[in-house]
Short mmCIF file of C-alpha atoms (C1' of nucleotides) in Angstrom, two decimals:
data_model
loop_
_atom_site.label_atom_id
_atom_site.label_comp_id
_atom_site.label_asym_id
_atom_site.label_seq_id
_atom_site.Cartn_x
_atom_site.Cartn_y
_atom_site.Cartn_z
CA MET A 1 0.14 -0.02 -0.31
CA PRO A 2 1.89 2.76 1.18
CA GLU A 3 4.77 4.76 0.08
CA LEU A 4 6.95 7.46 1.38
CA PRO A 5 3.92 10.06 1.07
CA GLU A 6 1.38 7.61 2.70
CA VAL A 7 3.61 6.75 5.63
CA GLU A 8 4.29 10.46 6.29
CA THR A 9 0.78 11.31 6.32
CA VAL A 10 0.23 8.47 8.62
CA ARG A 11 3.12 9.74 11.13
CA ARG A 12 1.55 13.01 10.73
CA GLY A 13 -1.83 11.58 12.02
CA LEU A 14 -0.31 9.41 14.69
CA GLU A 15 2.02 11.78 16.16
CA PRO A 16 -0.49 13.74 18.26
CA VAL A 17 -1.80 10.72 19.80
CA PHE A 18 1.32 8.59 19.84
CA ALA A 19 4.35 11.50 20.94
CA GLY A 20 4.43 11.81 24.81
CA ALA A 21 1.60 9.20 25.24
CA VAL A 22 1.74 5.95 27.02
CA PHE A 23 0.57 2.59 26.06
CA GLU A 24 -2.18 1.66 28.59
CA HIS A 25 -3.11 -1.21 27.25
CA VAL A 26 -1.70 -3.44 24.28
CA GLU A 27 -4.08 -6.04 22.50
CA GLN A 28 -2.22 -8.40 20.36
CA ARG A 29 -4.65 -10.69 18.23
CA ARG A 30 -2.15 -12.85 16.61
CA PRO A 31 0.96 -14.06 17.35
CA ASP A 32 2.51 -12.78 13.82
CA LEU A 33 2.16 -10.11 10.72
CA ARG A 34 4.51 -10.99 8.28
CA PHE A 35 7.35 -12.24 10.67
CA PRO A 36 6.51 -13.33 14.52
CA LEU A 37 5.47 -10.65 16.55
CA PRO A 38 8.41 -9.63 19.13
CA ASP A 39 8.46 -12.23 22.55
CA ASN A 40 6.06 -10.81 24.68
CA PHE A 41 5.35 -7.66 22.71
CA ALA A 42 2.40 -6.62 24.44
CA ALA A 43 4.10 -6.54 28.03
CA ARG A 44 6.89 -4.74 26.67
CA LEU A 45 5.04 -1.98 25.31
CA THR A 46 2.40 -1.34 27.97
CA GLY A 47 3.65 1.43 30.29
CA ARG A 48 6.37 2.80 27.71
CA ARG A 49 6.17 6.22 26.82
CA ILE A 50 6.67 7.01 23.07
CA GLU A 51 8.99 10.19 23.18
CA THR A 52 9.27 10.96 19.26
CA LEU A 53 7.53 9.32 16.22
CA ALA A 54 9.64 9.47 13.21
CA ARG A 55 9.36 8.20 9.51
CA ARG A 56 12.84 6.61 8.09
CA ALA A 57 12.29 5.56 4.33
CA LYS A 58 8.45 3.73 4.45
CA TYR A 59 8.92 2.81 8.52
CA LEU A 60 7.50 4.86 11.21
CA LEU A 61 9.75 4.47 14.23
CA ALA A 62 8.39 5.34 17.85
CA ARG A 63 11.27 5.85 20.12
CA LEU A 64 10.26 4.79 23.49
CA ASP A 65 11.27 5.96 27.13
CA GLY A 66 12.64 2.61 27.90
CA GLY A 67 15.90 3.01 24.90
CA GLU A 68 13.95 0.82 22.26
CA VAL A 69 12.59 1.66 18.94
CA LEU A 70 9.13 0.32 17.86
CA ALA A 71 9.56 0.23 13.97
CA MET A 72 6.50 -0.65 11.96
CA HIS A 73 6.08 -1.30 8.25
CA LEU A 74 2.75 -1.10 6.55
CA GLY A 75 3.28 -3.74 3.73
CA MET A 76 0.66 -3.60 1.14
CA SER A 77 -2.04 -3.35 3.00
CA GLY A 78 -1.53 -2.18 6.59
CA ARG A 79 -3.25 0.99 7.79
CA PHE A 80 -3.65 2.71 11.21
CA THR A 81 -6.89 4.06 12.33
CA VAL A 82 -7.45 6.41 15.46
CA GLU A 83 -10.24 6.55 17.28
CA ARG A 84 -11.24 8.61 20.54
CA ALA A 85 -12.07 6.85 23.32
CA GLY A 86 -15.89 7.39 23.93
CA GLU A 87 -16.38 9.27 20.80
CA ASP A 88 -18.95 8.19 18.52
CA ALA A 89 -17.39 6.90 15.22
CA ARG A 90 -20.71 7.26 13.32
CA LYS A 91 -20.50 11.24 13.66
CA PRO A 92 -20.33 12.91 10.12
CA GLY A 93 -17.61 12.79 8.02
CA ALA A 94 -16.09 9.55 9.81
CA PHE A 95 -17.16 7.12 7.04
CA VAL A 96 -14.22 4.90 6.23
CA HIS A 97 -15.04 3.44 9.52
CA ALA A 98 -18.65 4.52 10.17
CA ALA A 99 -18.78 1.07 12.14
CA GLY A 100 -16.48 2.08 14.47
CA GLY A 101 -14.93 -0.39 16.77
CA SER A 102 -13.45 -3.68 15.79
CA GLN A 103 -13.12 -4.57 11.97
CA ALA A 104 -11.75 -7.85 10.39
CA HIS A 105 -8.04 -8.01 10.53
CA ASP A 106 -7.33 -5.45 13.31
CA HIS A 107 -4.60 -7.44 14.78
CA LEU A 108 -3.12 -5.05 17.41
CA VAL A 109 -5.21 -2.15 19.45
CA PHE A 110 -3.40 0.24 21.46
CA THR A 111 -4.77 2.07 24.15
CA MET A 112 -2.92 5.48 24.69
CA SER A 113 -2.96 7.93 27.67
CA SER A 114 -3.85 10.61 25.15
CA GLY A 115 -7.38 8.65 25.15
CA ALA A 116 -7.04 7.33 21.90
CA ILE A 117 -7.29 4.16 20.48
CA VAL A 118 -5.32 3.29 17.88
CA ARG A 119 -5.85 0.19 15.60
CA TYR A 120 -3.43 -1.47 13.19
CA ASN A 121 -5.18 -3.37 10.60
CA ASP A 122 -3.74 -5.52 7.86
CA ALA A 123 -5.54 -7.70 5.51
CA ARG A 124 -2.58 -9.42 3.83
CA ARG A 125 -0.23 -9.26 6.63
CA PHE A 126 2.65 -7.90 4.86
CA GLY A 127 3.31 -5.48 7.46
CA PHE A 128 5.61 -6.04 10.52
CA MET A 129 6.56 -4.52 13.46
CA THR A 130 9.72 -5.19 15.70
CA LEU A 131 11.42 -3.67 18.72
CA VAL A 132 14.73 -2.85 18.13
CA ALA A 133 17.52 -1.11 20.83
CA GLU A 134 18.23 2.30 20.08
CA GLU A 135 21.85 2.17 19.80
CA GLU A 136 21.27 -0.97 17.49
CA MET A 137 19.34 0.95 15.15
CA ALA A 138 22.22 2.24 12.92
CA SER A 139 23.40 -1.86 12.63
CA HIS A 140 20.55 -3.61 12.35
CA LYS A 141 19.66 -5.27 9.03
CA LEU A 142 16.56 -3.49 8.35
CA PHE A 143 17.96 -0.17 8.70
CA ARG A 144 21.67 -0.17 7.95
CA ASP A 145 21.59 -1.10 4.07
CA LEU A 146 18.63 1.67 3.22
CA GLY A 147 19.54 4.09 0.69
CA PRO A 148 19.50 7.85 1.23
CA GLU A 149 15.82 9.74 1.55
CA PRO A 150 14.85 10.95 -1.65
CA LEU A 151 13.50 14.50 0.00
CA GLY A 152 17.15 14.49 1.68
CA ASN A 153 20.34 16.33 0.86
CA GLU A 154 22.14 13.19 -0.11
CA MET A 155 20.02 12.22 -3.19
CA THR A 156 21.75 14.31 -5.60
CA PRO A 157 21.87 13.79 -9.60
CA ASP A 158 25.72 12.86 -8.97
CA TYR A 159 24.60 10.19 -6.31
CA ILE A 160 22.16 8.65 -8.65
CA ALA A 161 24.60 8.81 -11.11
CA GLY A 162 27.24 7.08 -9.29
CA VAL A 163 24.89 3.81 -8.18
CA CYS A 164 23.34 3.63 -11.69
CA ARG A 165 26.84 3.34 -13.11
CA ASP A 166 27.47 -0.16 -14.29
CA LYS A 167 23.93 -1.19 -13.33
CA LYS A 168 22.65 -3.67 -15.97
CA THR A 169 19.00 -3.30 -15.22
CA SER A 170 16.23 -0.98 -15.54
CA LEU A 171 15.96 2.78 -13.94
CA LYS A 172 12.70 1.51 -12.87
CA ALA A 173 14.29 -1.50 -10.78
CA VAL A 174 16.87 0.64 -9.53
CA LEU A 175 14.34 3.25 -8.16
CA LEU A 176 12.32 0.95 -6.61
CA ASP A 177 15.39 -0.58 -4.76
CA GLN A 178 15.20 0.53 -1.10
CA HIS A 179 19.01 -0.02 -0.55
CA ILE A 180 19.54 3.05 -3.35
CA VAL A 181 16.77 5.27 -3.02
CA ALA A 182 14.29 4.64 0.32
CA GLY A 183 10.83 5.44 0.08
CA LEU A 184 9.49 5.38 -3.50
CA GLY A 185 7.29 2.55 -4.63
CA ASN A 186 5.27 1.57 -8.00
CA ILE A 187 3.40 4.79 -8.12
CA TYR A 188 5.53 7.60 -7.37
CA VAL A 189 8.39 5.91 -9.43
CA CYS A 190 6.14 5.47 -12.59
CA GLU A 191 5.02 9.16 -11.89
CA ALA A 192 8.52 10.52 -11.35
CA LEU A 193 9.76 8.86 -14.27
CA HIS A 194 6.89 10.24 -16.48
CA ARG A 195 7.78 13.74 -15.27
CA ALA A 196 11.51 13.57 -16.05
CA ALA A 197 10.59 11.99 -19.31
CA LEU A 198 12.45 9.01 -18.71
CA SER A 199 11.85 5.68 -19.69
CA PRO A 200 11.41 3.17 -17.16
CA ARG A 201 13.00 0.61 -19.07
CA ARG A 202 16.25 2.98 -20.23
CA LEU A 203 19.25 0.81 -18.82
CA ALA A 204 20.05 2.84 -15.35
CA GLY A 205 23.73 3.10 -16.25
CA THR A 206 22.68 5.52 -18.95
CA LEU A 207 22.34 8.42 -16.31
CA ALA A 208 26.01 8.60 -15.59
CA GLY A 209 28.42 10.29 -18.00
CA ARG A 210 31.72 9.32 -19.27
CA SER A 211 33.32 10.19 -15.96
CA GLY A 212 30.35 8.82 -13.55
CA LYS A 213 28.97 12.14 -12.98
CA ALA A 214 25.44 12.86 -13.51
CA ASN A 215 24.45 13.56 -17.05
CA ALA A 216 21.14 15.88 -18.19
CA ARG A 217 18.88 12.90 -17.72
CA ALA A 218 20.32 12.25 -13.72
CA GLU A 219 19.84 15.94 -13.67
CA ARG A 220 16.00 16.16 -14.53
CA LEU A 221 15.44 13.00 -12.56
CA VAL A 222 16.26 14.25 -9.34
CA PRO A 223 14.10 17.12 -9.20
CA ALA A 224 11.11 15.41 -10.30
CA ILE A 225 11.35 12.51 -7.70
CA ARG A 226 11.42 15.43 -5.33
CA ALA A 227 8.37 17.34 -6.81
CA VAL A 228 6.06 14.37 -7.34
CA LEU A 229 6.43 13.40 -3.44
CA ASP A 230 6.12 16.70 -2.18
CA GLU A 231 2.79 17.35 -3.69
CA ALA A 232 1.46 13.71 -2.97
CA ILE A 233 2.53 14.68 1.04
CA GLU A 234 0.66 17.89 0.30
CA ALA A 235 -1.99 15.89 -0.91
CA GLY A 236 -2.12 13.22 1.90
CA GLY A 237 -1.07 10.67 -0.35
CA SER A 238 -2.81 8.43 -2.66
CA SER A 239 -5.96 6.55 -1.74
CA LEU A 240 -6.73 3.57 -4.23
CA ARG A 241 -7.80 0.70 -2.24
CA ASP A 242 -6.63 0.48 1.22
CA TYR A 243 -5.15 3.41 2.12
CA HIS A 244 -6.65 6.07 4.18
CA ALA A 245 -5.10 8.56 6.94
CA VAL A 246 -5.44 7.90 10.38
CA ASP A 247 -8.81 9.53 10.60
CA GLY A 248 -10.21 7.81 7.75
CA SER A 249 -9.59 10.62 5.42
CA LEU A 250 -8.71 9.99 2.20
CA GLY A 251 -5.66 11.00 0.34
CA TYR A 252 -6.37 12.57 -3.19
CA PHE A 253 -2.80 12.76 -5.17
CA GLN A 254 -4.56 10.00 -7.17
CA HIS A 255 -6.17 12.48 -9.13
CA SER A 256 -3.16 14.04 -10.06
CA PHE A 257 -1.64 10.88 -11.53
CA ALA A 258 -0.10 11.25 -15.17
CA VAL A 259 0.60 7.45 -15.95
CA TYR A 260 -0.50 4.99 -13.01
CA GLY A 261 -3.48 3.33 -13.41
CA ARG A 262 -4.06 5.13 -16.79
CA SER A 263 -3.27 2.83 -19.64
CA GLY A 264 -5.25 3.83 -23.15
CA LEU A 265 -5.55 7.02 -21.86
CA ILE A 266 -3.67 10.10 -23.42
CA CYS A 267 -0.50 11.29 -21.81
CA PRO A 268 -1.00 14.49 -20.26
CA ARG A 269 2.05 16.14 -21.23
CA PRO A 270 1.24 19.03 -23.45
CA ALA A 271 1.85 18.43 -27.05
CA CYS A 272 2.97 15.10 -26.58
CA GLY A 273 -0.30 13.17 -27.69
CA GLY A 274 1.07 9.76 -26.71
CA GLY A 275 -1.02 7.02 -25.21
CA VAL A 276 0.01 5.60 -21.81
CA LYS A 277 0.78 2.05 -21.82
CA ARG A 278 1.13 -0.49 -19.06
CA ILE A 279 3.86 -2.97 -19.12
CA VAL A 280 4.96 -5.80 -16.87
CA GLN A 281 8.78 -5.28 -14.88
CA SER A 282 9.81 -7.81 -13.25
CA GLY A 283 6.22 -9.05 -12.14
CA ARG A 284 5.09 -5.44 -11.38
CA SER A 285 3.05 -3.08 -13.32
CA THR A 286 4.60 0.11 -15.09
CA PHE A 287 2.73 2.68 -16.71
CA PHE A 288 4.62 4.97 -18.90
CA CYS A 289 3.95 7.25 -22.09
CA PRO A 290 6.56 5.66 -24.79
CA ARG A 291 6.19 8.90 -27.05
CA CYS A 292 7.66 11.52 -24.50
CA GLN A 293 9.56 8.89 -22.06
CA ARG A 294 12.78 8.13 -23.50
"C1'" DA B 1 27.13 -11.72 -7.30
"C1'" DA B 2 23.73 -9.10 -10.13
"C1'" DG B 3 19.23 -9.24 -11.39
"C1'" DA B 4 15.20 -11.68 -12.29
"C1'" DA B 5 11.71 -15.06 -10.25
"C1'" DC B 6 9.01 -16.57 -6.84
"C1'" DT B 7 7.22 -15.98 -2.43
"C1'" DC B 8 3.95 -14.54 1.55
"C1'" DC B 9 -1.63 -13.32 2.59
"C1'" DT B 10 -6.31 -11.92 1.55
"C1'" DG B 11 -9.57 -8.89 -1.10
"C1'" DT B 12 -11.35 -6.96 -5.44
"C1'" DT B 13 -12.20 -6.49 -10.21
"C1'" DG B 14 -12.57 -7.89 -14.70
"C1'" DG B 15 -13.65 -10.90 -17.98
"C1'" DC B 16 -16.16 -14.88 -19.73
"C1'" DT C 1 -25.54 -14.09 -11.73
"C1'" DG C 2 -21.25 -16.33 -10.86
"C1'" DC C 3 -16.80 -18.59 -11.30
"C1'" DC C 4 -12.15 -17.71 -11.58
"C1'" DA C 5 -7.97 -15.80 -12.99
"C1'" DA C 6 -5.40 -11.83 -12.51
"C1'" DC C 7 -4.10 -8.22 -9.81
"C1'" DA C 8 -3.03 -5.07 -5.63
"C1'" DG C 9 1.07 1.33 -2.49
"C1'" DG C 10 6.17 -4.46 -0.60
"C1'" DA C 11 10.18 -6.70 0.12
"C1'" DG C 12 12.94 -10.71 1.79
"C1'" DT C 13 14.34 -15.21 -0.07
"C1'" DT C 14 15.53 -18.27 -3.59
"C1'" DC C 15 16.91 -19.35 -8.39
"C1'" DT C 16 19.81 -18.58 -12.59
#
DNA sequence: AAGAACTCCTGTTGGC
DNA sequence: TGCCAACAGGAGTTCT
């Protein structure tokens, strides 16, 4: 489900009820998500205060007062929903979870000292949570090899060119690789490549010049990625099937898609006039305009 | 050893 | 209408 803009939107929604709050009660309804939950998970969370709620790549990181970090990944279908204790979930506007209360696939229910009930729901169970000692975060296998944040200063055209150099795979595959850039997923890679007018099939190595420095293609890819992510965050992410913000509200960046899910439609680039095509790359749908993306 | 294919799981959708 | 294959915002593991 969620790529960087959706995870960031969830983070912003959870922060007011998580940061500074204590887990008063933790209900764990199954032993595992994608992986087994930590031993004594509920007991280890109960009574802990969340100091900060951060995001790294597609992970939410809740730093706890005991020196541990609760790391949460939403996988494809994971979502958080916040309910105020005692609040009528049927109030106007609360349409997504109009029934309120427990839903199928609510695997974890956190009762917070802030008065919020936070439910983690994940039908496909590709999400996971784990507890990591704070001093082990940097060396932890989940985090040590993550690439730079695409909205940070490290992702420069020269960085992209450097990691693409000599790569025999497609540009699409490189951008989906979390070890190269952390946080992009299928939607925003498709959209960024369209903005940069680069073909997803292009050999990654062609973004590096003779010296290994960025060429004009790498120079326009970087701002395209940043712009797409910034706009998507601004829009509260993209809501297709599973995703919504923690209050049930939907993102609206899906209305701004140039290519994703739009096969057969006309390319929106002014004066292009090409048709959007769907192809499959490494088992996943790619949407692009073969006319203007080269 | 890089890169592609397969895998986990459930729900929804589109074509016959 | 119903049935069934294909597909879905991810990514670790296993193959070639």
